[in-house]
Coordinates of C-alpha atoms in Angstrom, one line a residue:
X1 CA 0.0 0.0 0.0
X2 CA 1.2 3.5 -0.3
X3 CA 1.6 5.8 2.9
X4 CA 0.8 9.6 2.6
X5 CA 2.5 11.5 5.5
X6 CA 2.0 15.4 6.3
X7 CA 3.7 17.9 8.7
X8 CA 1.6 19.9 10.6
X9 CA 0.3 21.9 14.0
X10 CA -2.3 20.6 16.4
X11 CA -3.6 23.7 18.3
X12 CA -5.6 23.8 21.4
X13 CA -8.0 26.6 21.9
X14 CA -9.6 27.8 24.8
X15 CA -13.2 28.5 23.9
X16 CA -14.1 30.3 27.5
X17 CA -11.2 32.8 27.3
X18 CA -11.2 32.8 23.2
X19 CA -7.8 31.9 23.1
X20 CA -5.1 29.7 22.0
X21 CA -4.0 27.5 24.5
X22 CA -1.3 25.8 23.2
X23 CA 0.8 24.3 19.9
X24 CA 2.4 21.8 19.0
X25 CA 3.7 19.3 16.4
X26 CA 1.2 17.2 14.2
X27 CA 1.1 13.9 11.6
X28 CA -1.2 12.9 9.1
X29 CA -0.7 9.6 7.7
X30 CA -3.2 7.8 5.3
X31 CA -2.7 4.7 3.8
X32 CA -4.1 4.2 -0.2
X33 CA -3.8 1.4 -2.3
X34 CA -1.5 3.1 -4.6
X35 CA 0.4 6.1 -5.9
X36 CA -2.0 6.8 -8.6
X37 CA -4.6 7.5 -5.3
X38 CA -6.6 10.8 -6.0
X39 CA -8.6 13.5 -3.6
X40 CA -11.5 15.1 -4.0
X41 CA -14.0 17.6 -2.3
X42 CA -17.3 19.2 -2.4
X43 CA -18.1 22.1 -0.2
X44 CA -20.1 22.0 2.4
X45 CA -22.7 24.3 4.2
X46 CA -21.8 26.1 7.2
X47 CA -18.6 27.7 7.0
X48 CA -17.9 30.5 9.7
X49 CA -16.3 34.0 7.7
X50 CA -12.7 34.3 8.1
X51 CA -12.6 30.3 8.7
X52 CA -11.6 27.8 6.0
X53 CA -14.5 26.2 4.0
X54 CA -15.9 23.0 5.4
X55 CA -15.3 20.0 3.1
X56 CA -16.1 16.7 2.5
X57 CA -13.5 14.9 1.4
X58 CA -14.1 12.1 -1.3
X59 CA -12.0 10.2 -4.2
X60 CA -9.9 7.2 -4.0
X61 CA -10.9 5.8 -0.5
X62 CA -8.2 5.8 2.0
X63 CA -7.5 2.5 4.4
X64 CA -6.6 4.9 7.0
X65 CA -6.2 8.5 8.4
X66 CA -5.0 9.2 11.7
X67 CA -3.7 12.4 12.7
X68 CA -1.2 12.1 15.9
X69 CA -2.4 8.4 16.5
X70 CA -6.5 9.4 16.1
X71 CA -8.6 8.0 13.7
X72 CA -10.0 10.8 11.6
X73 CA -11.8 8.8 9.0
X74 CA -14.6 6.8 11.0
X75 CA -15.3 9.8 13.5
X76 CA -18.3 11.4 12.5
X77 CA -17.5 14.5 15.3
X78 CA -14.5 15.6 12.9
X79 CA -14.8 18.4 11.0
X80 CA -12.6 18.6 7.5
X81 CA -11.6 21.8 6.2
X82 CA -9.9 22.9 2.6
X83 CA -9.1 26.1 1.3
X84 CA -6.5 29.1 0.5
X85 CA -4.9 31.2 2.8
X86 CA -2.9 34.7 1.9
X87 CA -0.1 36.0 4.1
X88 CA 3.1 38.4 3.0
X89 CA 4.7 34.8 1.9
X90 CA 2.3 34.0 -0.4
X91 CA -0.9 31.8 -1.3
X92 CA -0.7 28.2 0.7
X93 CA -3.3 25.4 0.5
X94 CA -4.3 23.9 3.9
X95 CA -6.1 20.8 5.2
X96 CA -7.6 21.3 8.5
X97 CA -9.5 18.5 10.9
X98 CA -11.1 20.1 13.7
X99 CA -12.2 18.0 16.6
X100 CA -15.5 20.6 18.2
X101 CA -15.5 17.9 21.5
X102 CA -11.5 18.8 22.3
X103 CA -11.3 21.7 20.5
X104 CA -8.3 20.7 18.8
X105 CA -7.3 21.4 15.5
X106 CA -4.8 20.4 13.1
X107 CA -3.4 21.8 10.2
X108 CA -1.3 20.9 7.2
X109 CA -0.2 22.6 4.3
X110 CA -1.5 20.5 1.3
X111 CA 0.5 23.0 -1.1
X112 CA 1.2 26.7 -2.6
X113 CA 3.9 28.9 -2.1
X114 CA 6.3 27.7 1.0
X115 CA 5.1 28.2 4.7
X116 CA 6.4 28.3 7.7
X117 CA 4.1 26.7 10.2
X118 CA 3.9 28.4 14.0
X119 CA 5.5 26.7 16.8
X120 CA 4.6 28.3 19.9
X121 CA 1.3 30.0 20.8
X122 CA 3.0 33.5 20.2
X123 CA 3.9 32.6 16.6
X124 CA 0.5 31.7 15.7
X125 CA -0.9 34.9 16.8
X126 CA 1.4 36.2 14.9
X127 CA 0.6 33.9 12.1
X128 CA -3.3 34.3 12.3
X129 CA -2.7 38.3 12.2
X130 CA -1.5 38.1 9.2
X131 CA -3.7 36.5 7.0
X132 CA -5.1 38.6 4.8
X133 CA -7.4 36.7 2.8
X134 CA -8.8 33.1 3.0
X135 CA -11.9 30.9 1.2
X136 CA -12.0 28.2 -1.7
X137 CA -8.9 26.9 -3.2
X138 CA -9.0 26.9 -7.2
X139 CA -7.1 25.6 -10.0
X140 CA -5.5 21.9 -9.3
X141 CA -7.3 22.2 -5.8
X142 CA -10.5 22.9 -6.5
X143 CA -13.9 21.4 -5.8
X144 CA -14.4 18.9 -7.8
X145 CA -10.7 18.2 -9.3
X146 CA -9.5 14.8 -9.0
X147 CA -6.0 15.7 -6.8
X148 CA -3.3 13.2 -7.0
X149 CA -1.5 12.5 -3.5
X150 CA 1.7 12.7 -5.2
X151 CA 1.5 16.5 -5.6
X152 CA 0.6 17.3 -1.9
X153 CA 3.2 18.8 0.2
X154 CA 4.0 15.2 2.4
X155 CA 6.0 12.7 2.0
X156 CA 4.6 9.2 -0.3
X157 CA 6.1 5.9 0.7
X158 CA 5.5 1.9 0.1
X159 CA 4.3 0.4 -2.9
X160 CA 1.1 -0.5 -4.9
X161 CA -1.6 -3.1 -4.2
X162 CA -3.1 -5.4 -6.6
X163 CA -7.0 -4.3 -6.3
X164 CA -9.3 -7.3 -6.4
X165 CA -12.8 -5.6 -6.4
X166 CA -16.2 -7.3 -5.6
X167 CA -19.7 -5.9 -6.4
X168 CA -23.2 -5.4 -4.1
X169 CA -24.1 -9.5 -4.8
X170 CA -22.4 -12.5 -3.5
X171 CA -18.8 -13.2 -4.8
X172 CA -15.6 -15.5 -4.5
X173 CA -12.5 -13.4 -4.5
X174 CA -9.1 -14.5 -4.8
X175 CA -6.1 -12.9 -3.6
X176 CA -3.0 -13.1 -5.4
X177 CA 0.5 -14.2 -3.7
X178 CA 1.2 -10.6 -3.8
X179 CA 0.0 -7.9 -1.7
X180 CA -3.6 -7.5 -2.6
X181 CA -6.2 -4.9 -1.0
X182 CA -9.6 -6.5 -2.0
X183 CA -13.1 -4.9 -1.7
X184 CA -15.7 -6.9 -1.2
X185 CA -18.8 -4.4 -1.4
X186 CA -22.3 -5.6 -0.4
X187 CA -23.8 -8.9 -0.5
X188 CA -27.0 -11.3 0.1
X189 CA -27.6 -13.3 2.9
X190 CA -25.8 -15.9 1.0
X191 CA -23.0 -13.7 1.5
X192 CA -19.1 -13.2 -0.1
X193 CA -16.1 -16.0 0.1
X194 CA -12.9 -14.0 0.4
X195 CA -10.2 -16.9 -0.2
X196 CA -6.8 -16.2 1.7
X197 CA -4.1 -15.9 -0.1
X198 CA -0.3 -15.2 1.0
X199 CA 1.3 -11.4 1.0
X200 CA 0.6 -8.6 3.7
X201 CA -3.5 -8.2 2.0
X202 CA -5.6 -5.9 3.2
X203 CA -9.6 -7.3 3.0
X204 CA -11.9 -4.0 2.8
X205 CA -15.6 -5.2 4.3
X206 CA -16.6 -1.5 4.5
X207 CA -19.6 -1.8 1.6
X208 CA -21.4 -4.9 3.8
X209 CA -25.0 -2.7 5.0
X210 CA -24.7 -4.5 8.2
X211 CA -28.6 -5.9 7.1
X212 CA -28.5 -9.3 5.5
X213 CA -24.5 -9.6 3.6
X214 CA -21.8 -11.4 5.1
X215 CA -18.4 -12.3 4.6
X216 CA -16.2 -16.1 4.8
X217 CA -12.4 -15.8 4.9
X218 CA -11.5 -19.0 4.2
X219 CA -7.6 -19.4 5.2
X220 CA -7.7 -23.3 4.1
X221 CA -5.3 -22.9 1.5
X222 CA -2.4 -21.9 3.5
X223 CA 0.0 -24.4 4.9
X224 CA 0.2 -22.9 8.5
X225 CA -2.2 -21.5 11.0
X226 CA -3.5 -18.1 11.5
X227 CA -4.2 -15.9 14.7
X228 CA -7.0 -13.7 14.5
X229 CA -6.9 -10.4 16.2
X230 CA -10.4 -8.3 15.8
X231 CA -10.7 -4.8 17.5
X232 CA -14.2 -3.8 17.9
X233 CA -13.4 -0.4 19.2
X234 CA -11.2 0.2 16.0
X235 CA -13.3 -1.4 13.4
X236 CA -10.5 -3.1 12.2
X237 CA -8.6 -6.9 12.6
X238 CA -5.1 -8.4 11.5
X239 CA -5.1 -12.0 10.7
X240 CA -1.0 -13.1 11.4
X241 CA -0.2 -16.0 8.5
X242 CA 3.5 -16.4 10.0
X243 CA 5.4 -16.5 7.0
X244 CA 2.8 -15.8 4.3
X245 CA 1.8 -12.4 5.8
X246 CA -0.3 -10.3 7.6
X247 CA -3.5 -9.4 6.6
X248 CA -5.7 -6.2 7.9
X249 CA -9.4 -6.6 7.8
X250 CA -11.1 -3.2 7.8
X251 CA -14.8 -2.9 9.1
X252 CA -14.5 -6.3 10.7
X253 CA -17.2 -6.0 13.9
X254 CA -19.4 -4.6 11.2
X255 CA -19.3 -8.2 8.7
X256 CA -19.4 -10.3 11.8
X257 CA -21.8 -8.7 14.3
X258 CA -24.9 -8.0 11.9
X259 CA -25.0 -11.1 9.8
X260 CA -27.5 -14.1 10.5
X261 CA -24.2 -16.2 9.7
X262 CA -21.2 -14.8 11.1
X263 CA -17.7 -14.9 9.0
X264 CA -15.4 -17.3 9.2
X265 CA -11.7 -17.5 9.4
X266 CA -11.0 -20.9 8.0
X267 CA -7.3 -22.1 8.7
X268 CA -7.7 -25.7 7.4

C-alpha cells in the first residue's frame, strides 16, 4: 500500500477565554492502495467567515487517516476543512481537521507557495494576524478536481496493491501471492467468500449494510495456522499468516456482528 504522511500543527483553543492555548507538532498519515490514489471535495454548508470552508473529502478511498495516533476517518465529530490562505509569503493550500468535542485542531499545508508553520502559541498569533485573505482553493485544488497524493506537500512511501474488487451481490475473491487490498462491497444473505491468499493483504468489508450480507475468509489454503486479532473499538482486525503475511481486515465487527451467519476464518 502506499503511505501519505503530512507535517503539521495541532492547536488547542480555549473556547471560554477565546484563546489559544497551546501548539504543538502534528502527523497525518493515510494509507491508499497506490500512488495513482486521488482527492477530492465538495463544499459543504456552514462555513464561519474568516474560517476555511468545510469539506467533504471524497476520491480514491483511504485504508486509514490518523492524525497524531487518532482515527479521523470513522469519527463522524471531525470536521474537515480545505481552502486558501494569503499572508506576506504568499498563497498556501491547507487541510484542517477540527475535533469541536476537544477543540483541537490540526493543520497541514496540502501546497502553494512555502510556509512556515507556527510553533509556539505566540507565533500563531502572529501567524493568524497576518492573513489577509482566506476561502475556496481553485485551480489543481479545487472542488471537484481529482488531486493526486503525489503532488501534496508530504512525503509518499511503500508500494502499490493489486486491487481485487467485488460488487453489491455474492462473490468469490481470490487474492494473489502478492499484496492485494480487496473490496468486497455488499452482499445477500448468501454472502461473499474471500479466499486467503499469502502477501501482507488488506480485505476491505466496509460496503457490507450490516442488514443481511456477510463475509467467509476462508484461510484453508495456506500451509500454516493463523491468529486472528479483531478490535471492535477500531473497526478493524489483523489475521497473522506467519510466514505468508499479515493481513488487515477493515470494518470487521461490522461483517461479523450484523449477519445471521457470522464470517469465518478458516485455517484448514
Amino acid at each position: 500500500m502506499t503511505t501519505l504522511t503530512l507535517t503539521g500543527i495541532l492547536v488547542v483553543f480555549d473556547d471560554i477565554n477565546d484563546t489559544t492555548s497551546s501548539v504543538g507538532p502534528a502527523t497525518f498519515t493515510a494509507q491508499f492502495p497506490n500512488a495513482g490514489s486521488v482527492l477530492n471535495y465538495t463544499l459543504l454548508p456552514g462555513t464561519e467567515p474568516g474560517d476555511l470552508p468545510l469539506v467533504d473529502i471524497g476520491g480514491t478511498e483511504p485504508l486509514s487517516a490518523f492524525v497524531n495516533g487518532v482515527n479521523v476517518l470513522d469519527n463522524d465529530d471531525i470536521e474537515t476543512s480545505l481552502g486558501f490562505i494569503q499572508t506576506p509569503a504568499g498563497t498556501h493550500i491547507l487541510l484542517a481537521f477540527f475535533d469541536p468535542v476537544l477543540g483541537v485542531d490540526a493543520f497541514f499545508q496540502i501546497g502553494g507557495d512555502p510556509l512556515t508553520l507556527p510553533t509556539t502559541v505566540a507565533q500563531f498569533n502572529d501567524f493568524n494576524d497576518s492573513i489577509t485573505n482566506i476561502g475556496v482553493a481553485s485551480g489543481a485544488f479545487a472542488p471537484g478536481v481529482d488531486i493526486p497524493i503525489t503532488i501534496l506537500d508530504g512525503e509518499i512511501s511503500g508500494g502499490d496493491l493489486n486491487l481485487v474488487q467485488g460488487t453489491d451481490g455474492d462473490d468469490f475473491l481470490t487474492g494473489t501471492a502478492g499484496d492485494d487490498l480487496i473490496v468486497t462491497g455488499n452482499a445477500t444473505p448468501n454472502g461473499d467468500t474471500v479466499v486467503g491468499s499469502a502477501g501482507d493483504d488488506t480485505i476491505d468489508m466496509s460496503g457490507i449494510d450490516g442488514v443481511n450480507g456477510f463475509v467467509t475468509i476462508d484461510y484453508g489454503a495456506l500451509s500454516g495456522g493463523i491468529d486472528v486479532t479483531i478490535d471492535g473499538a477500531a473497526n478493524t482486525g489483523t489475521v497473522d499468516k506467519g510466514a505468508a503475511g499479515t493481513d488487515t481486515l477493515l470494518a470487521a465487527p461490522q461483517a461479523t456482528t450484523h449477519s445471521t451467519s457470522p464470517p469465518k476464518a478458516n485455517s484448514g
